Coordinates of C-alpha atoms in Angstrom, one line a residue:
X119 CA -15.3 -22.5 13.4
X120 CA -14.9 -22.2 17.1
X121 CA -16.0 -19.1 18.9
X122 CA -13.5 -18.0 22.1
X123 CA -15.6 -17.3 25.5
X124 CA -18.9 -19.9 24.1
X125 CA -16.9 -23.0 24.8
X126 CA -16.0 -25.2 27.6
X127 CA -13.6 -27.6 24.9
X128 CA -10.6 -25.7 24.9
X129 CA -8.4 -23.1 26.7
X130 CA -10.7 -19.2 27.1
X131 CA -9.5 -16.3 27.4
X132 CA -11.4 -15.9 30.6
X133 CA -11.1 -18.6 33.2
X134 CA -14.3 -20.1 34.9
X135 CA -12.7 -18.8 38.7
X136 CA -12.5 -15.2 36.8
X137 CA -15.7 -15.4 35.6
X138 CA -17.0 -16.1 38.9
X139 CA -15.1 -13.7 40.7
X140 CA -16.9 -10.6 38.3
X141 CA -20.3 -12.3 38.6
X142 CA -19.8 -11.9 42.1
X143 CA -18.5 -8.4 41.7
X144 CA -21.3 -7.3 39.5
X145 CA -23.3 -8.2 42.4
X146 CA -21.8 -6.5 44.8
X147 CA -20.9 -3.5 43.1
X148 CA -17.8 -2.3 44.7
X149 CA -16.1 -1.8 42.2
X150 CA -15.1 1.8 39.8
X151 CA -17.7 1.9 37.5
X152 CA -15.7 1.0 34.3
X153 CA -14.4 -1.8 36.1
X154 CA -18.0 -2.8 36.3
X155 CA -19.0 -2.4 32.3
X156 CA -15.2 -4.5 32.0
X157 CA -17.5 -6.9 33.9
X158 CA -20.9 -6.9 32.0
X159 CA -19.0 -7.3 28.6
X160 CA -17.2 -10.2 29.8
X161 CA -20.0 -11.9 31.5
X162 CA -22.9 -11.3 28.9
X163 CA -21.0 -12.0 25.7
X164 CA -19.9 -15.6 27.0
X165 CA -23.7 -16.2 28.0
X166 CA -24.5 -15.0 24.3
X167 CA -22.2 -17.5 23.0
X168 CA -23.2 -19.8 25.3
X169 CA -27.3 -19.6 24.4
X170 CA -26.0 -19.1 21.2
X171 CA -24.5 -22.9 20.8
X172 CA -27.4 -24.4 22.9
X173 CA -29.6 -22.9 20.6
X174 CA -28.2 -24.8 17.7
X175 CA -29.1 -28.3 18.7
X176 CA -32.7 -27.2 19.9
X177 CA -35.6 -29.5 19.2
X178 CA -38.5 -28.0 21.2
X179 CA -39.9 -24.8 20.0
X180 CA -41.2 -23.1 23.4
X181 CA -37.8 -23.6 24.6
X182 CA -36.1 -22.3 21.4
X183 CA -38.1 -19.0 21.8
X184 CA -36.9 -18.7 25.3
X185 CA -33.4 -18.7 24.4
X186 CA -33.8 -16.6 21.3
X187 CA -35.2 -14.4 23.4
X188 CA -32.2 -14.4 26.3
X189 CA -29.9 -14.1 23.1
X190 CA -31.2 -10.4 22.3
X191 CA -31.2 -9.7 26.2
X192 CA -27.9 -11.1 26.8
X193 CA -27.0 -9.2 23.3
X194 CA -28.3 -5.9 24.1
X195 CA -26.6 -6.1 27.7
X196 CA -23.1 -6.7 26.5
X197 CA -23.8 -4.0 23.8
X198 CA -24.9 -1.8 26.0
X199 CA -21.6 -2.3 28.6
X200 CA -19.5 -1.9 25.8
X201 CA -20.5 1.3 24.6
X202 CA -19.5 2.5 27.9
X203 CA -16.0 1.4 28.6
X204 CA -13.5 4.0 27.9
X205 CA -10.5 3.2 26.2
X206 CA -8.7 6.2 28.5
X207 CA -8.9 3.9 31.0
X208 CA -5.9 2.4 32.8
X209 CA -4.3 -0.2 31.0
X210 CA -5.0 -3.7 33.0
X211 CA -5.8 -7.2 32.3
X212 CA -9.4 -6.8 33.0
X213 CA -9.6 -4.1 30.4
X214 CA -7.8 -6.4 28.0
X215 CA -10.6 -9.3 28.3
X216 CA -13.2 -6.7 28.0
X217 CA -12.0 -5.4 24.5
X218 CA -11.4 -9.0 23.7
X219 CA -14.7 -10.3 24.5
X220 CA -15.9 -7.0 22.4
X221 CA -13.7 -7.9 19.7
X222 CA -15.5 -11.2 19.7
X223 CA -18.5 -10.3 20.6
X224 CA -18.5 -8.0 17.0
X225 CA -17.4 -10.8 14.9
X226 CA -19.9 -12.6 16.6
X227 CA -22.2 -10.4 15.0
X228 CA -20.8 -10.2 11.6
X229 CA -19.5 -6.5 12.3
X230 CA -16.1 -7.2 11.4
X231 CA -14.6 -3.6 11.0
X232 CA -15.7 -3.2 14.9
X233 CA -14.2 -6.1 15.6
X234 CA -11.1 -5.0 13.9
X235 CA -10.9 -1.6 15.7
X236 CA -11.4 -3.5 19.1
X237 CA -8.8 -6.4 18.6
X238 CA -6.5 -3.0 18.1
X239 CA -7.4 -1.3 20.8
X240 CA -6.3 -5.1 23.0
X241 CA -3.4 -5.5 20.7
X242 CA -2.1 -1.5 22.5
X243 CA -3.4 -2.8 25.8
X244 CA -0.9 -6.1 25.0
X245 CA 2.1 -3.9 24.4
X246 CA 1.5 -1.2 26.8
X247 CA 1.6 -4.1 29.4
X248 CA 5.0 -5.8 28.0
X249 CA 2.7 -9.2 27.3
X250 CA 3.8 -9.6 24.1
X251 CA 7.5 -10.4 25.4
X252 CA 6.2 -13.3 27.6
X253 CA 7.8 -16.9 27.5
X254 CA 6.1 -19.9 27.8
X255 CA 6.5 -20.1 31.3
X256 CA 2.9 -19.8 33.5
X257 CA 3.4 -20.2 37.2
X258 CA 0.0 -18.8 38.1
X259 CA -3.7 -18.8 36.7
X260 CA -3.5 -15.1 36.3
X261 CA -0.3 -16.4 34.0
X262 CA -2.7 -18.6 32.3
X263 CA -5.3 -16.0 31.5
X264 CA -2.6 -13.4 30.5
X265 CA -1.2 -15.8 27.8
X266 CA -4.3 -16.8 26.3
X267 CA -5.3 -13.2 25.9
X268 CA -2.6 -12.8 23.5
X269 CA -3.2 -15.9 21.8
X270 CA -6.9 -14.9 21.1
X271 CA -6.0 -11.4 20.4
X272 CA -3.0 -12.8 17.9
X273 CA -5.4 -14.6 15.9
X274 CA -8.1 -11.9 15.7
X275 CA -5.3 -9.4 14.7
X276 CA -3.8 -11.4 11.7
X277 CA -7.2 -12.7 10.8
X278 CA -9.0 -9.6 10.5
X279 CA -6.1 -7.6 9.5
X280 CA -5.6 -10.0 6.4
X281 CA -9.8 -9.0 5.7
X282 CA -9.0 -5.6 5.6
X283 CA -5.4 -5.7 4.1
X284 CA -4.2 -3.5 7.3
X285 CA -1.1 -3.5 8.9
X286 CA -1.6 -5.5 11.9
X287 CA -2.1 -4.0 15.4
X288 CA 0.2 -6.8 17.8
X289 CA 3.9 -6.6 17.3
X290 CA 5.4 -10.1 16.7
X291 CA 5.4 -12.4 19.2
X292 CA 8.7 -13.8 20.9
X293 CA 7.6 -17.4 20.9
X294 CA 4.6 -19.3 18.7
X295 CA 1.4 -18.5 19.9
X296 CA 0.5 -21.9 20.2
X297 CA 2.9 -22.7 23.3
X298 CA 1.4 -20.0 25.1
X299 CA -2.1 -22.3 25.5
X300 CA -1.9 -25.4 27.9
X301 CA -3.5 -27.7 25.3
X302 CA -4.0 -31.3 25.4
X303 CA -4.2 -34.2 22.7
X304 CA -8.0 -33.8 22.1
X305 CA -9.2 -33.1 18.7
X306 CA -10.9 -30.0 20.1
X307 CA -7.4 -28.7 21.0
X308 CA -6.2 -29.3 17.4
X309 CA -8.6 -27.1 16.2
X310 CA -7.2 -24.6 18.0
X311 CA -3.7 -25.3 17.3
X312 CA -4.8 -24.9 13.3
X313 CA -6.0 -21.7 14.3
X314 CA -2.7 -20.4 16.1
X315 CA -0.8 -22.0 12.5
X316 CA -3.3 -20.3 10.1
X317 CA -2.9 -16.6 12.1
X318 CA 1.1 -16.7 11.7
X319 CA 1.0 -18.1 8.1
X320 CA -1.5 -14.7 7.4
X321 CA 0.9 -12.8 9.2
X322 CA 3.8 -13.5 7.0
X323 CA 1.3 -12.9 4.3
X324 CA 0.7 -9.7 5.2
X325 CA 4.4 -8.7 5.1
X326 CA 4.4 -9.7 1.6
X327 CA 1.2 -8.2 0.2
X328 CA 1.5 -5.3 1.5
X329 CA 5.3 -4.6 1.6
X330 CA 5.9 -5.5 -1.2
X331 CA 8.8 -3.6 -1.8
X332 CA 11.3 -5.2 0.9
X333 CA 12.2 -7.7 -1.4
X334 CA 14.6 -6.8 -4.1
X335 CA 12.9 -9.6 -6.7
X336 CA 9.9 -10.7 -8.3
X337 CA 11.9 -14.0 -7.6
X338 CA 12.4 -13.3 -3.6
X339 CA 8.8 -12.6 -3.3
X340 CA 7.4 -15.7 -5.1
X341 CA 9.5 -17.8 -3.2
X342 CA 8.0 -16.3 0.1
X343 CA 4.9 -17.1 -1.7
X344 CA 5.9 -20.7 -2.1
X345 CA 6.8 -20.9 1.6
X346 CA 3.3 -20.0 2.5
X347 CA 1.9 -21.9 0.0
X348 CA 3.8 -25.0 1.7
X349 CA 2.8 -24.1 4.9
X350 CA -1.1 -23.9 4.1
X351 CA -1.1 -27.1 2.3
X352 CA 0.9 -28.5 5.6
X353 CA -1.9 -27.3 7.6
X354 CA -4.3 -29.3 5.0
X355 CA -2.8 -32.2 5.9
X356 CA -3.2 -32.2 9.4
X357 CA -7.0 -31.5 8.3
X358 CA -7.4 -34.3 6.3
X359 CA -5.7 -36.5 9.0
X360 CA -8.4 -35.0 11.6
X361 CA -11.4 -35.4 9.4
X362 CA -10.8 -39.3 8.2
X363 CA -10.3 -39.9 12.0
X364 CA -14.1 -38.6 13.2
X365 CA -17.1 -40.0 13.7
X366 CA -20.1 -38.4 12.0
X367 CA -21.5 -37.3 15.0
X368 CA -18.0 -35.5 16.2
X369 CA -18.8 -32.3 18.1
X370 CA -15.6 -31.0 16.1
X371 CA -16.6 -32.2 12.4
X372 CA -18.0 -28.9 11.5
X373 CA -14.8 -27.2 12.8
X374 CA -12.8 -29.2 11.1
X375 CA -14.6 -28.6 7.8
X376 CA -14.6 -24.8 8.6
X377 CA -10.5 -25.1 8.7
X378 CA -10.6 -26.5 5.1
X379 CA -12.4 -23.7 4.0
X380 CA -10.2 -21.3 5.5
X381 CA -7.4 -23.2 3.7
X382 CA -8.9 -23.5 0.5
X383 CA -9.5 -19.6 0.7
X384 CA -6.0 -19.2 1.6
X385 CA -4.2 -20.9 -1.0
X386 CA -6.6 -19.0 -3.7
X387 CA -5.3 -15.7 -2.1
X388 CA -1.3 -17.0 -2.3
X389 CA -1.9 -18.9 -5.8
X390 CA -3.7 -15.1 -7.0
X391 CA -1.1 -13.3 -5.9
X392 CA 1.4 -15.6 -7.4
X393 CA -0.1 -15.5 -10.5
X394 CA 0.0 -11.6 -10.4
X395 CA 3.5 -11.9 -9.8
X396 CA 4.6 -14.0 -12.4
X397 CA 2.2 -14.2 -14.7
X398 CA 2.1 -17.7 -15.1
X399 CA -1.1 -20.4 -16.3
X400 CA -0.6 -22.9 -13.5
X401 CA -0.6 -20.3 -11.0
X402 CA -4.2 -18.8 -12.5
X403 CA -5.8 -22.7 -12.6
X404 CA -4.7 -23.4 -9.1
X405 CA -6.4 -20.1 -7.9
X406 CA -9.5 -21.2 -9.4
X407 CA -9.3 -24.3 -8.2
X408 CA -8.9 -23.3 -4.4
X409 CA -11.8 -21.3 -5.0
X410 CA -14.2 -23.9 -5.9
X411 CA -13.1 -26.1 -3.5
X412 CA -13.8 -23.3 -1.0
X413 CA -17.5 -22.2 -2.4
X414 CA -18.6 -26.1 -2.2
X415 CA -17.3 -26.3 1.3
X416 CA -19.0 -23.2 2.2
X417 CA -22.4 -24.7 0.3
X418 CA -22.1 -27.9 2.7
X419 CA -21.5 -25.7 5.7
X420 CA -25.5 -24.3 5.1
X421 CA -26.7 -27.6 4.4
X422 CA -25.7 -28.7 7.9
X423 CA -26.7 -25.7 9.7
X424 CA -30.4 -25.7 7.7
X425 CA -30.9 -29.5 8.6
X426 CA -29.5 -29.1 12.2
X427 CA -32.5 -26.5 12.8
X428 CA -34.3 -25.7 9.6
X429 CA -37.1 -23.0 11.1
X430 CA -33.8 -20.9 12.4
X431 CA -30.5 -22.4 11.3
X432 CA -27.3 -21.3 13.4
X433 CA -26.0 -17.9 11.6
X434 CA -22.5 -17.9 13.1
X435 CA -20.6 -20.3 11.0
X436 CA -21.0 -17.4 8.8
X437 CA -18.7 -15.5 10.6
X438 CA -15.8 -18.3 10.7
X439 CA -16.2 -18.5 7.1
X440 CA -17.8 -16.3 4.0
X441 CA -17.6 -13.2 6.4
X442 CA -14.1 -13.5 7.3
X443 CA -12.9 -14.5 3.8
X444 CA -15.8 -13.1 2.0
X445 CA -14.8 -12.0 -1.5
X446 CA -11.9 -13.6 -3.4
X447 CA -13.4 -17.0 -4.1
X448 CA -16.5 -15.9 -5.6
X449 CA -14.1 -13.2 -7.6
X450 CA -12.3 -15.3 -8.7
X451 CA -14.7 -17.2 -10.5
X452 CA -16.2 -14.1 -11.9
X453 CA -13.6 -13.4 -13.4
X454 CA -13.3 -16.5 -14.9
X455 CA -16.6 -16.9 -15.9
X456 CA -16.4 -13.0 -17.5
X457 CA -13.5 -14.7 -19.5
X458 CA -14.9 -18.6 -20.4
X459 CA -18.2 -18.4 -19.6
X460 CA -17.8 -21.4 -17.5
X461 CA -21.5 -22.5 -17.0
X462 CA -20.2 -25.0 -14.3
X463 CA -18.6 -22.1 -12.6
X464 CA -21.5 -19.6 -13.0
X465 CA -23.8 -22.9 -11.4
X466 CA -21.4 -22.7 -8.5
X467 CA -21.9 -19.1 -7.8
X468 CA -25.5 -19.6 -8.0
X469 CA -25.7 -22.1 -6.0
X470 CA -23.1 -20.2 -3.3
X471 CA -25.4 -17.2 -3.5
X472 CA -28.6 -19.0 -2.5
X473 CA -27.0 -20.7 0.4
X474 CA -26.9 -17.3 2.2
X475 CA -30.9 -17.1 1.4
X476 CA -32.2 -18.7 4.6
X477 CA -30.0 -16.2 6.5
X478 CA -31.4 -13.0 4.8
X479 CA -32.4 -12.0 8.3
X480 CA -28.8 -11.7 9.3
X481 CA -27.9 -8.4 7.7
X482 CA -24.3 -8.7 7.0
X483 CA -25.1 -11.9 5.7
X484 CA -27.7 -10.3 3.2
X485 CA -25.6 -7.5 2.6
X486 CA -22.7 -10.4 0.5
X487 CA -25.9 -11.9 -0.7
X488 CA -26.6 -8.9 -2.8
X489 CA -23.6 -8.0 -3.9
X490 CA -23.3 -12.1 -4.7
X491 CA -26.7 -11.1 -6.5
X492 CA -24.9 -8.4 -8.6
X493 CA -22.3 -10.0 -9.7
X494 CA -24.2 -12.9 -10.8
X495 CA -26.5 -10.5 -12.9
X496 CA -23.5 -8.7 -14.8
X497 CA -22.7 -12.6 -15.8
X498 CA -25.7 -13.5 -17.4
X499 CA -26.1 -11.5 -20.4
X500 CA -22.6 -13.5 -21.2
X501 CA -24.9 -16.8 -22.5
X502 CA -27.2 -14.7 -24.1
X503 CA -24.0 -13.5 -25.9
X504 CA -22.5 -17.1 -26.9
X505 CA -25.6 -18.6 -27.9
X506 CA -26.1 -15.5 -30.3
X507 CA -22.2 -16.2 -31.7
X508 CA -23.2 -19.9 -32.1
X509 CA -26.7 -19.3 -34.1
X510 CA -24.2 -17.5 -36.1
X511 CA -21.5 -19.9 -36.8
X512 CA -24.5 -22.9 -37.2
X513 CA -27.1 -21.2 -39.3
X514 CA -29.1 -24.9 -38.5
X515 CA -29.6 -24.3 -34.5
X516 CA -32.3 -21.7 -34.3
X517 CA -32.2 -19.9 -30.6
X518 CA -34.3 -22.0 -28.9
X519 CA -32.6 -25.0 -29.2
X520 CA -29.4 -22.5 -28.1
X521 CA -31.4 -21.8 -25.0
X522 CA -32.5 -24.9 -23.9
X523 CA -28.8 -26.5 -24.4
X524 CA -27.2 -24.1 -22.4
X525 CA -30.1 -24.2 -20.0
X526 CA -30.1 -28.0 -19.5
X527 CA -26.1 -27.5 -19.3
X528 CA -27.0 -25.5 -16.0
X529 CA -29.4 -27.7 -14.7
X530 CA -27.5 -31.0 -14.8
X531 CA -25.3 -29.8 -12.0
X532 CA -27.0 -29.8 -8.7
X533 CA -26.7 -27.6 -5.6
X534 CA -23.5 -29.0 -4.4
X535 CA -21.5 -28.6 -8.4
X536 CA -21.8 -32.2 -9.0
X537 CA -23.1 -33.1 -12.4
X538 CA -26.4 -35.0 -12.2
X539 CA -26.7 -36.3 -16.4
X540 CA -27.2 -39.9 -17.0
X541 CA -23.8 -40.0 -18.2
X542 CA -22.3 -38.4 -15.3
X543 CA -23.8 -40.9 -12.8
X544 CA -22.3 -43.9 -14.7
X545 CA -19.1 -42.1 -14.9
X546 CA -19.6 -41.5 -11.1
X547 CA -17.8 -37.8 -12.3
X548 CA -18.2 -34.6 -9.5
X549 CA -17.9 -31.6 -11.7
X550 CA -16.0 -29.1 -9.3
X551 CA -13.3 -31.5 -9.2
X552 CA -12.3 -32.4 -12.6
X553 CA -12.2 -28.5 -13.2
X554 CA -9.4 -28.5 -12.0
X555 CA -7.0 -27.2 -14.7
X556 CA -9.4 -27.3 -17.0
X557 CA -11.6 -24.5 -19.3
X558 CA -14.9 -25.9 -20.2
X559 CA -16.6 -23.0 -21.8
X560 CA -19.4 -22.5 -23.9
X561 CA -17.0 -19.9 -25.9
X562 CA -14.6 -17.2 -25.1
X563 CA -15.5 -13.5 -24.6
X564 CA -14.1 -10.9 -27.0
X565 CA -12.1 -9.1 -24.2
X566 CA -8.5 -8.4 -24.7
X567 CA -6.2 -10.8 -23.0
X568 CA -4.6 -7.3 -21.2
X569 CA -8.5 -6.4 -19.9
X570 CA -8.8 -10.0 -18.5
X571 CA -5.7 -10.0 -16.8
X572 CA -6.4 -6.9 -15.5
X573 CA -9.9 -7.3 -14.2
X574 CA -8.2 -11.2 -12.6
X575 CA -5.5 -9.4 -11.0
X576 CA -7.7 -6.8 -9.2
X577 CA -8.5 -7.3 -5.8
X578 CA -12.0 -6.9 -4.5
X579 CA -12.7 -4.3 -1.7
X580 CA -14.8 -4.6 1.1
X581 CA -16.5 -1.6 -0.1
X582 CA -18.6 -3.2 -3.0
X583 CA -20.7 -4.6 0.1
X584 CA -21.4 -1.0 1.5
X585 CA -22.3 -0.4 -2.6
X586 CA -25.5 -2.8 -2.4
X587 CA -26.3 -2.3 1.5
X588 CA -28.2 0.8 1.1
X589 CA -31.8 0.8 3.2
X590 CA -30.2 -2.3 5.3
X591 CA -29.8 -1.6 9.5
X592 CA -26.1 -2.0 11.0
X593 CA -25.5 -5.4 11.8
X594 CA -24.2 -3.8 15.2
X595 CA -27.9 -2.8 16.1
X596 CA -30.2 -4.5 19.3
X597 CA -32.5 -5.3 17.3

């Protein structure tokens, strides 16, 4: 999706007479010292995302090593400056687009638990000033600014807090977040506004997952679970509206495709949750369906970025998508493939997994790849497993036959989970779709129903990653 301080389409939280004004103070150097790095951060991190976007259309190679080369000087500057700010110092508005720009800067980079800390750090510098109380109401540019701070830092906050399953940092706002932005009609600006919808949609969520116990009913808290649920597949709406307006060359396609993903990713979290809840089968299908809806989004995301610059395709989609919601989906299908062995589903996680392979130079990128990797490998022994039950139960199919029907099973679906037999192209049938609701499997493991539900209804840590990273750099490095 859209990165704050790289683009000129909608509303930053740094104006362009700001800007100027610390370029111009950087040069003359008048300033305290820490107002100085407050500079540097703000002023290097915008040219990062700046290079950053040019870089992604580049057709000439000279020039493409010229900017990746400004990307690690303008990366190791803001790095640098940021390192040096001191979060003793006096609470101003400078200060707060510093630690914002940080906060981006770090997600920008894949390191989301430094973002995390950071977007805390602006979320105390929000409240300390009183701008979380503000109205609606700017009369100045320094108004302007002020507001969008909190918008960004609102969005950052529920986002990343939801990633982590931490209580937020930023108390809740007086007014929506989205009236705080001057935004026009553009399509650019609606992407934004999805943005502001989806952050106070997570922060609800948050109040349910993890306080849980406010509600005096299993019944209270599904039905705030249905609200969300509502709200998301509002939000989808408005997406599909957006998207079957475009062009194909829309400089907001991708964005808008990066919001269904989010969506998708969303309703598998509310619909898993539900389920664990309640207990009930529709809840547990419509959680794997959001989920595979998600993973083939994600899987066309790559495909763009590698055919908009195949030598070095754009890495920070990633961080809108997969690295922000980076673990359910695929989980989900585990488990379901653990339970059914769903070849279609297993296909999808393969094919999810190799789409991070061209960015295997992007450590936290390589870091979900393994752990992608190792989940994948657990699954496999699964076939082995059925095709040994049905040599059993068919005394007339020896194993090779076994293999090579489960193996051409796999291989009629391509990269994208769309079946590619010559029965599925007269049928004109796309696999990931009519799974929905459905349990195709080659046969059903001997767990206990109790294990399964146990094993569905567990929720995957960010740790596992730190599990499979070992001998991998920090992603926050200057390398």
């Amino acid at each position: 999706m859209i990165a704050p301080g790289g683009d000129d389409r909608w509303q930053d939280h740094i104006s362009k007479r700001t800007l100027e004004r610390m370029v111009l103070g950087l040069m003359e150097r008048k300033e305290h010292e820490q107002v100085l790095f407050q500079y540097q951060v703000c002023i290097y991190s915008k040219e990062l995302f700046r290079i950053s976007r040019w870089s992604t259309v580049r057709q000439n190679q000279a020039l493409g090593q010229q900017l990746e080369q400004s990307q690690k000087y303008y990366k190791a500057a803001a790095l640098n400056a940021l390192k040096q700010i001191s979060v003793l110092s006096s609470p101003t508005l400078v200060l707060l687009q510093s630690l914002l720009s940080g906060a981006m800067l770090m997600q920008f980079l894949g390191n989301m638990s430094q973002s995390w800390m950071l977007t805390s750090f602006a979320a105390r510098t929000i409240t300390f000033l009183g701008y979380q109380s503000l109205d609606t109401n700017a009369s100045s540019e320094s108004d302007i600014e002020i507001r969008a701070c909190v918008f960004w830092c609102h969005y950052l906050d529920k986002v990343l807090s939801s990633l982590f399953m931490k209580p937020p940092s930023l108390p809740q706002l007086e007014v929506s977040p989205v009236l705080l932005l001057h935004l026009d009609s553009g399509s650019s600006s609606d992407v934004v506004r999805f943005m502001g919808h989806m952050a106070c949609i997570l922060e609800k969520a948050l109040e349910v997952q993890l306080h849980p116990n406010q509600t005096t009913s299993k019944e209270q808290r599904a039905a705030m679970l249905d609200d969300l649920i509502q709200e998301t597949n509002n939000l989808r709406t408005r997406i599909d509206k957006q998207q079957s307006r475009l062009s194909v060359s829309s400089t907001t396609k991708n964005d808008w495709v990066t919001a269904e993903f989010c969506s998708h990713t969303m309703l598998n979290n509310f619909f898993q949750s539900r389920f664990r809840l309640l207990q009930e089968k529709e809840d547990r299908g419509r959680c794997l369906e959001s989920a595979r809806k998600a993973l083939s989004i994600f899987i066309d995301l790559q495909s763009s970025a590698v055919q908009s610059n195949p030598s070095q395709p754009d890495v920070s989609f990633l961080t809108w998508t997969i690295l922000l919601f980076p673990l359910r989906p695929f989980f989900s299908l585990f488990c379901n493939v653990v339970k059914t062995s769903n070849i279609r589903d297993m296909q999808l996680m393969q094919s999810a997994t190799s789409a991070l392979e061209p960015f295997k130079t992007f450590i936290p990128a390589d870091r979900l790849r393994r752990l992608f990797e190792t989940l994948l490998d657990l699954c496999q022994p699964l076939f082995l497993v059925d095709m040994e039950i049905s040599n059993q139960s068919a005394p007339g199919v020896d194993a090779t036959a076994a293999s090579i029907s489960v193996q051409d099973s796999i291989e009629q679906l391509n990269a994208n989970g769309r079946l590619t037999g010559p029965e599925c192209v007269e049928l004109g049938v796309d696999a990931a779709e009519n799974l929905v609701g459905s349990e195709e499997t080659v046969s059903s493991m001997p767990w206990g129903e109790e294990q399964m539900l146990d094993l569905f209804n567990s929720e995957p840590c960010l740790e596992w990653l730190e599990m499979v990273s070992f001998g991998l750099p920090q992603p926050d490095s200057n390398d």
